[in-house]
mmCIF file of C-alpha atoms in Angstrom:
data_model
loop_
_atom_site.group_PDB
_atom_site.id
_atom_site.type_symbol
_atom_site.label_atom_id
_atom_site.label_comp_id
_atom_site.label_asym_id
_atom_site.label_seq_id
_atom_site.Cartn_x
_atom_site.Cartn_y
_atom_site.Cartn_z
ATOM 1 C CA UNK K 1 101.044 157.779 103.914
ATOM 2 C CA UNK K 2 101.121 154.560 101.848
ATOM 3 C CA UNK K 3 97.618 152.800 101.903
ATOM 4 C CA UNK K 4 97.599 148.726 103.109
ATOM 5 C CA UNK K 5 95.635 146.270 101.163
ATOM 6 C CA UNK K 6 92.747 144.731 102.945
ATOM 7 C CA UNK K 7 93.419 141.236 104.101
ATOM 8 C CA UNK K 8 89.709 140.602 101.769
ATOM 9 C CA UNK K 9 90.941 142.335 98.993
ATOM 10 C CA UNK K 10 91.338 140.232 95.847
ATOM 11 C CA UNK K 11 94.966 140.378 95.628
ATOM 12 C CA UNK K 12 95.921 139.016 99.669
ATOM 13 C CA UNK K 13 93.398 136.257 98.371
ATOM 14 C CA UNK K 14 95.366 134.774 95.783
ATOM 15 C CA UNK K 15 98.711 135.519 97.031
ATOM 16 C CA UNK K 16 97.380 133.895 100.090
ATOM 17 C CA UNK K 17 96.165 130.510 97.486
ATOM 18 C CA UNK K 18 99.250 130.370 95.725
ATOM 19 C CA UNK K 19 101.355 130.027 99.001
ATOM 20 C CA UNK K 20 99.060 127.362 100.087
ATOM 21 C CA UNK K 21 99.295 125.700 96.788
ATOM 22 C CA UNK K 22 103.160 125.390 97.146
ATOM 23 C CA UNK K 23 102.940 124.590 100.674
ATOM 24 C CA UNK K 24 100.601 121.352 99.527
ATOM 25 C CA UNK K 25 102.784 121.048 96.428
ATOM 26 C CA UNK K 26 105.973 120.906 98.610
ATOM 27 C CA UNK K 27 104.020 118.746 101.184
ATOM 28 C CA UNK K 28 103.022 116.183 98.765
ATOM 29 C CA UNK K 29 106.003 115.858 97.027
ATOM 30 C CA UNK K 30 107.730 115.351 100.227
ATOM 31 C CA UNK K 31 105.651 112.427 101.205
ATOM 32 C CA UNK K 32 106.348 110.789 98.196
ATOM 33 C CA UNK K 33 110.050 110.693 98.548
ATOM 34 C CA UNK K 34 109.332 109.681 102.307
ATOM 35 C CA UNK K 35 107.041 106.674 100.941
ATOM 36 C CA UNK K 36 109.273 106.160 97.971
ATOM 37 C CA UNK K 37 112.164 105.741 100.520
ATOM 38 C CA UNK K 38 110.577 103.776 103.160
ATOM 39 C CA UNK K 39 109.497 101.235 100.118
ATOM 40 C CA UNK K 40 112.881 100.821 99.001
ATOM 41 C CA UNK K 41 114.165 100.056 102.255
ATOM 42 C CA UNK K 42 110.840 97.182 102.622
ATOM 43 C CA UNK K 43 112.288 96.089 99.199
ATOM 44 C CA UNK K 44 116.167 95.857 100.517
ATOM 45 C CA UNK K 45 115.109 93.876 103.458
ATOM 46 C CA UNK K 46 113.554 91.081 101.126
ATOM 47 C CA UNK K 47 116.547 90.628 99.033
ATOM 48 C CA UNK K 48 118.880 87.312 100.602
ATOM 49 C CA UNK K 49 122.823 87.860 100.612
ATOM 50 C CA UNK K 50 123.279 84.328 101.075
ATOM 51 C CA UNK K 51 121.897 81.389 98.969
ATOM 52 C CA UNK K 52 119.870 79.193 100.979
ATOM 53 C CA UNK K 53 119.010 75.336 99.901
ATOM 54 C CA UNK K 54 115.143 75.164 99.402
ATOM 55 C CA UNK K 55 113.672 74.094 103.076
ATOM 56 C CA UNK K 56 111.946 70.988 101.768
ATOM 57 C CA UNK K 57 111.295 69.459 98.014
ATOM 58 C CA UNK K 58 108.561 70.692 95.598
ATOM 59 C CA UNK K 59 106.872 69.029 92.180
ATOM 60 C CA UNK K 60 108.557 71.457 89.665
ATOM 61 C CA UNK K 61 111.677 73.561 89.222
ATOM 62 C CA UNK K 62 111.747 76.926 87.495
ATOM 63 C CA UNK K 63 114.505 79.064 86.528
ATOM 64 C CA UNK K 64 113.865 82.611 84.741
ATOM 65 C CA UNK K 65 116.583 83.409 82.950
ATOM 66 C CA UNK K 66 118.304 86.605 82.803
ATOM 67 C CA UNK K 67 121.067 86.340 85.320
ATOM 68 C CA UNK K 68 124.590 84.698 85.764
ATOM 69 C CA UNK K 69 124.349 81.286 87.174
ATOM 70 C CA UNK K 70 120.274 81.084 87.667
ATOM 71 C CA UNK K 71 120.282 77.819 84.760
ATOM 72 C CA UNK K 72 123.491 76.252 86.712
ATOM 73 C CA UNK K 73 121.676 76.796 90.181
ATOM 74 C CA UNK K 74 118.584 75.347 89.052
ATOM 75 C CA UNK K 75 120.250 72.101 87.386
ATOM 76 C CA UNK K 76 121.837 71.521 90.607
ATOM 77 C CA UNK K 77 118.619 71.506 92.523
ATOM 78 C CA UNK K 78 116.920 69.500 90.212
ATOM 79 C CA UNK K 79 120.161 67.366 90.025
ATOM 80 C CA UNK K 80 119.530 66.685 94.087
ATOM 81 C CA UNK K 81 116.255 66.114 93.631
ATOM 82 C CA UNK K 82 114.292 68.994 94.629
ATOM 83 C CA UNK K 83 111.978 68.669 92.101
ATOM 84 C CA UNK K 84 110.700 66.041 89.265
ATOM 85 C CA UNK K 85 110.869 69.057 86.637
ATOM 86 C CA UNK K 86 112.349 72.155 85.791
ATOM 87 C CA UNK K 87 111.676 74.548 82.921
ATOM 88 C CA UNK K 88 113.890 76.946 81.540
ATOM 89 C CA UNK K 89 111.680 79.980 81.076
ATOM 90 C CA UNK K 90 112.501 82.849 78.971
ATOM 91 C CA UNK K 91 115.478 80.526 76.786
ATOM 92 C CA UNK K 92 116.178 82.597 73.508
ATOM 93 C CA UNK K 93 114.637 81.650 70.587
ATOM 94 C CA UNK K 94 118.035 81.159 68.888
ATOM 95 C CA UNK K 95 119.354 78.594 71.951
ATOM 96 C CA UNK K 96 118.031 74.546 72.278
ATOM 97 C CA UNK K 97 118.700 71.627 74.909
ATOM 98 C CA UNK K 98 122.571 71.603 73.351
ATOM 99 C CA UNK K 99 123.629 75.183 73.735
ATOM 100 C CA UNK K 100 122.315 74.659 77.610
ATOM 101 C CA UNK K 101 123.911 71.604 77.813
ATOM 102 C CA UNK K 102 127.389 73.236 76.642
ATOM 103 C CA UNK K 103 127.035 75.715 79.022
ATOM 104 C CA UNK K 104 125.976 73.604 82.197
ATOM 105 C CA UNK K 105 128.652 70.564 82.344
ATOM 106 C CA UNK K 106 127.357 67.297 82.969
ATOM 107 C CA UNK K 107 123.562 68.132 82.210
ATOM 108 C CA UNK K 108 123.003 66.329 79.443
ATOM 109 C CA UNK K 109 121.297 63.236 81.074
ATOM 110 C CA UNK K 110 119.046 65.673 82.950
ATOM 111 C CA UNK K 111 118.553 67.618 79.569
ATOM 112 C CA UNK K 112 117.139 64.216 78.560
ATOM 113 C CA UNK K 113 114.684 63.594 80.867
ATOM 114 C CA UNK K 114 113.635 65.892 83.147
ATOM 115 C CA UNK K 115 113.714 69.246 81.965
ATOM 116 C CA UNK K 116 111.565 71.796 79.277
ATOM 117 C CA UNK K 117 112.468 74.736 77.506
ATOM 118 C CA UNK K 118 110.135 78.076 77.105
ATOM 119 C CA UNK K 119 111.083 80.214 74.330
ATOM 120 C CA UNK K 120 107.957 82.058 74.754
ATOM 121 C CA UNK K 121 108.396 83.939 77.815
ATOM 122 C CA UNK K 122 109.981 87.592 77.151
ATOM 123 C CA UNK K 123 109.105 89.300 80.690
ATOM 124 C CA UNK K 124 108.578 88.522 84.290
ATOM 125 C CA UNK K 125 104.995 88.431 83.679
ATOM 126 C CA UNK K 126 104.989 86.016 80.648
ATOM 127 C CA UNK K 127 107.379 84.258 82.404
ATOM 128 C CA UNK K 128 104.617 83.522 84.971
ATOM 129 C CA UNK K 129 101.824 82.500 82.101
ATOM 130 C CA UNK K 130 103.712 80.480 80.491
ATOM 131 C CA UNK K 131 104.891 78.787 83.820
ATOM 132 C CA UNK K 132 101.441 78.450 84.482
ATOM 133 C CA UNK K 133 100.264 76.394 81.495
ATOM 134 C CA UNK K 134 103.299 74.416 82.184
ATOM 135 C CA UNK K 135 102.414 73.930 85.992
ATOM 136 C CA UNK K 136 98.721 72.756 84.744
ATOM 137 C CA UNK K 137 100.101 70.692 82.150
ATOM 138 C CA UNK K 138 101.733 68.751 84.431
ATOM 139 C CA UNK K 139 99.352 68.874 87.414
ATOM 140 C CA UNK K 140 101.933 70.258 90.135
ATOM 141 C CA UNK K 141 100.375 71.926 93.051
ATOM 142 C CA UNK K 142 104.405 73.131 94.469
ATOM 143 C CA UNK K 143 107.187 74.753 93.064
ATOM 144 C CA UNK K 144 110.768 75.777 93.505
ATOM 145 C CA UNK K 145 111.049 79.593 91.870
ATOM 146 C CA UNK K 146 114.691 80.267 90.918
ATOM 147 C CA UNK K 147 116.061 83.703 89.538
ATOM 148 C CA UNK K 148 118.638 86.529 91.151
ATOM 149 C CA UNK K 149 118.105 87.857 94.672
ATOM 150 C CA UNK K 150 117.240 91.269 93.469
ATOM 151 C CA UNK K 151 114.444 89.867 90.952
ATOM 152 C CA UNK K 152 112.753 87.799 93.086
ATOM 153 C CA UNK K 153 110.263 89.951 95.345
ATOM 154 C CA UNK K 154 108.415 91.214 91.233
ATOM 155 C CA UNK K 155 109.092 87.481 90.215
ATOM 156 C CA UNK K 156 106.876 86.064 93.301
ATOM 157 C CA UNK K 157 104.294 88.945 92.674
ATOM 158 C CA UNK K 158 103.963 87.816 89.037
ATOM 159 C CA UNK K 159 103.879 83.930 89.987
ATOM 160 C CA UNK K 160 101.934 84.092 93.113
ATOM 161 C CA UNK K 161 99.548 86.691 90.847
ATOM 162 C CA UNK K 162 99.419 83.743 87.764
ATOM 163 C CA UNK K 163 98.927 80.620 90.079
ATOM 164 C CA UNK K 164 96.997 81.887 93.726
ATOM 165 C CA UNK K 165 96.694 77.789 94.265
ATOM 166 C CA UNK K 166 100.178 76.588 93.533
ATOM 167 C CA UNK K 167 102.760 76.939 96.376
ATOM 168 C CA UNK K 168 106.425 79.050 95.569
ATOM 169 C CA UNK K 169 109.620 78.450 97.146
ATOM 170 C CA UNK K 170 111.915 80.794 96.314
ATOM 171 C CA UNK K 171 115.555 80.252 95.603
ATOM 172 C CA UNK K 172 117.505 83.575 95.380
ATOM 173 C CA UNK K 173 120.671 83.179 93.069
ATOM 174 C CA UNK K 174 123.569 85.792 95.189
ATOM 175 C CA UNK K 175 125.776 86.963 92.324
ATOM 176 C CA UNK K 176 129.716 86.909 93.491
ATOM 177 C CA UNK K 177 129.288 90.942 92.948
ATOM 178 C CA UNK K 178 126.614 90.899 96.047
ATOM 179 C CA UNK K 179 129.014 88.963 97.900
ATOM 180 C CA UNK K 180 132.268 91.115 97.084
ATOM 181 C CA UNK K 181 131.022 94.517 97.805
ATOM 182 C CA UNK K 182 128.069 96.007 100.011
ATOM 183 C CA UNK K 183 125.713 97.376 97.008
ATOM 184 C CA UNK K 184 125.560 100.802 97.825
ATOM 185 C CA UNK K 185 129.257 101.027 96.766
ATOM 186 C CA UNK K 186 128.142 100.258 93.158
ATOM 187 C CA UNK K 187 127.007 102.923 91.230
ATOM 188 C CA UNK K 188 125.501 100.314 88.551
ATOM 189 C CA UNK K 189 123.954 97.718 91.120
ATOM 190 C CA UNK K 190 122.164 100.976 92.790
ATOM 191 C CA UNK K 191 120.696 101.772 89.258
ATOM 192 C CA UNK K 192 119.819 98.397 88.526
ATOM 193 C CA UNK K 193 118.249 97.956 92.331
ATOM 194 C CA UNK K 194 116.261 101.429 91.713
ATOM 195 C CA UNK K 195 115.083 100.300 88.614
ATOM 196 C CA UNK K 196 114.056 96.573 89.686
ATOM 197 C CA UNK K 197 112.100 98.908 92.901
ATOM 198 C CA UNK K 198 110.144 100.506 90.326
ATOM 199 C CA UNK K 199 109.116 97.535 88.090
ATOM 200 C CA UNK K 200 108.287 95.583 91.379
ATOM 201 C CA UNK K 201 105.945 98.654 92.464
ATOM 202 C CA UNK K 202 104.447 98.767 89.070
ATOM 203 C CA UNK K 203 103.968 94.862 88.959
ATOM 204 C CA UNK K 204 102.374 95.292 92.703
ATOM 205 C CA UNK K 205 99.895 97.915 91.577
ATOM 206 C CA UNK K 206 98.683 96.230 88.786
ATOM 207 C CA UNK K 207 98.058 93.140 90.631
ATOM 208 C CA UNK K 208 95.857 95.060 93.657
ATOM 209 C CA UNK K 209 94.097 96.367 91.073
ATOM 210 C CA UNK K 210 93.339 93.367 88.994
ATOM 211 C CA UNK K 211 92.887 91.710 92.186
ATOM 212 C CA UNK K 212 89.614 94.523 92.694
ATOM 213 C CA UNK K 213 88.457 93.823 89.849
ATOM 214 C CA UNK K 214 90.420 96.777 87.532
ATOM 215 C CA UNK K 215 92.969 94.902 85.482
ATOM 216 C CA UNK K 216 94.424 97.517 82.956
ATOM 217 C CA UNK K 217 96.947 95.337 81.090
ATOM 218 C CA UNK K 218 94.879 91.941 80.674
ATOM 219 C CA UNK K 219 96.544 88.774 80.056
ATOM 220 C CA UNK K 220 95.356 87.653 77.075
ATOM 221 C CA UNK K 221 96.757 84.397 76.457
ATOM 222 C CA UNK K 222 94.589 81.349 77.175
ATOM 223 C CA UNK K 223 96.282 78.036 78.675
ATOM 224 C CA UNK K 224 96.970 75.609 76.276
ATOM 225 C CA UNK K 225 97.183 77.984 72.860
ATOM 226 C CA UNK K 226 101.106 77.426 73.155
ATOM 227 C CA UNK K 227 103.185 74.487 75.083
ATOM 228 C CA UNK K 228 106.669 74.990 75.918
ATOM 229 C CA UNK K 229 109.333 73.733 73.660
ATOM 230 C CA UNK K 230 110.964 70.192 75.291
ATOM 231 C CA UNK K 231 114.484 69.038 75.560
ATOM 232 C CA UNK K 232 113.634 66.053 73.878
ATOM 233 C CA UNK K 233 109.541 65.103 72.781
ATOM 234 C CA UNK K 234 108.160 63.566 76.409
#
């Protein structure tokens, strides 16, 4: 007669922990995908399909660069008046007033007068510091935000995160791709949407958290130690 373990004995004890352990494991890797997935679906629904004039002017223009058409966008808006100003942000060091000009017909008179270049700016968030010291330099309190559809929701976090008193507008460039073909059809436009998800959770995270007071990647640029590079010296 074979003998049965006591359900006390040390052995039914941790067989009995290491099912709950992969029970929780399971468990808790299943509500990440669930929050993971519900996220992505809050970040879909902020993304425009359609480009949508600004509802009403602001002080300043800015474009981050990065995307097909964002500069030409942005000259147009500041062409119709939108705004008094518009910086380039995130131009490479390499490229000046002429290369944009080349590549944006008929800008040159705008080049002239109304519009600064940041070489400075190599990410979202130094695209929003150095917008900032350009924003104080000029004393704006309003401001037209233009970059792609898909970049916009980490772009406003950064901006709204950098300047609390200054109020955005966005202006979400729709790439012809969007418009051709639903995105789900594209194997790269579902990497590069997974992949802008993650940097706009990141970017949210650390912004709570600086926000209470725990800021793990500091900015440590102060305004004024560098000044954006002008189309012409104004």
């Amino acid at each position: 007669m074979g003998l049965q373990l006591d359900d006390t004995s040390p052995n039914v004890r941790a067989a009995r922990t290491r099912g709950w352990l992969r029970a929780a494991i399971v468990a808790s890797f299943a509500l990440c995908f669930v929050a993971a997935a519900v996220g992505f679906v809050g970040f879909l629904s902020q993304l425009r399909g359609v480009e949508a004039e600004p509802p009403h002017n602001a002080d300043g223009i800015v474009v981050l660069t990065g995307g097909s058409s964002r500069v030409s966008d942005a000259m147009e808006l500041l062409a119709a008046g939108y705004g008094k100003r518009l910086l380039i942000s995130g131009v490479h060091p390499t490229n000046d007033a002429n290369d944009i000009s080349r590549s944006v017909p008929d800008s040159q008179p705008l080049m002239r007068c109304c519009v600064d270049l940041d070489h400075s700016a190599v990410n979202t968030r130094s695209n929003a510091a150095e917008t900032r010291r350009w924003v104080r330099e000029r004393g704006f309190k309003s401001l037209i935000v233009v970059t792609s559809n898909y970049h916009m929701p980490r772009a406003i976090v950064e901006l709204s995160h950098a300047m609390p008193d200054v109020t955005l507008i966005p202006f979400a460039v729709v790439g012809d791709k969007w418009r051709d073909e639903p995105w789900w059809t594209s194997g790269a436009t579902v990497r590069l949407l997974l992949s802008e998800y993650a940097k706009y959770v990141a970017a949210e995270v650390r912004v709570r958290l600086a926000d209470a007071g725990l800021d793990l990647a500091p900015d440590l640029g102060e305004p004024g130690q560098r000044r954006p590079a002008t189309a012409l010296a104004n």
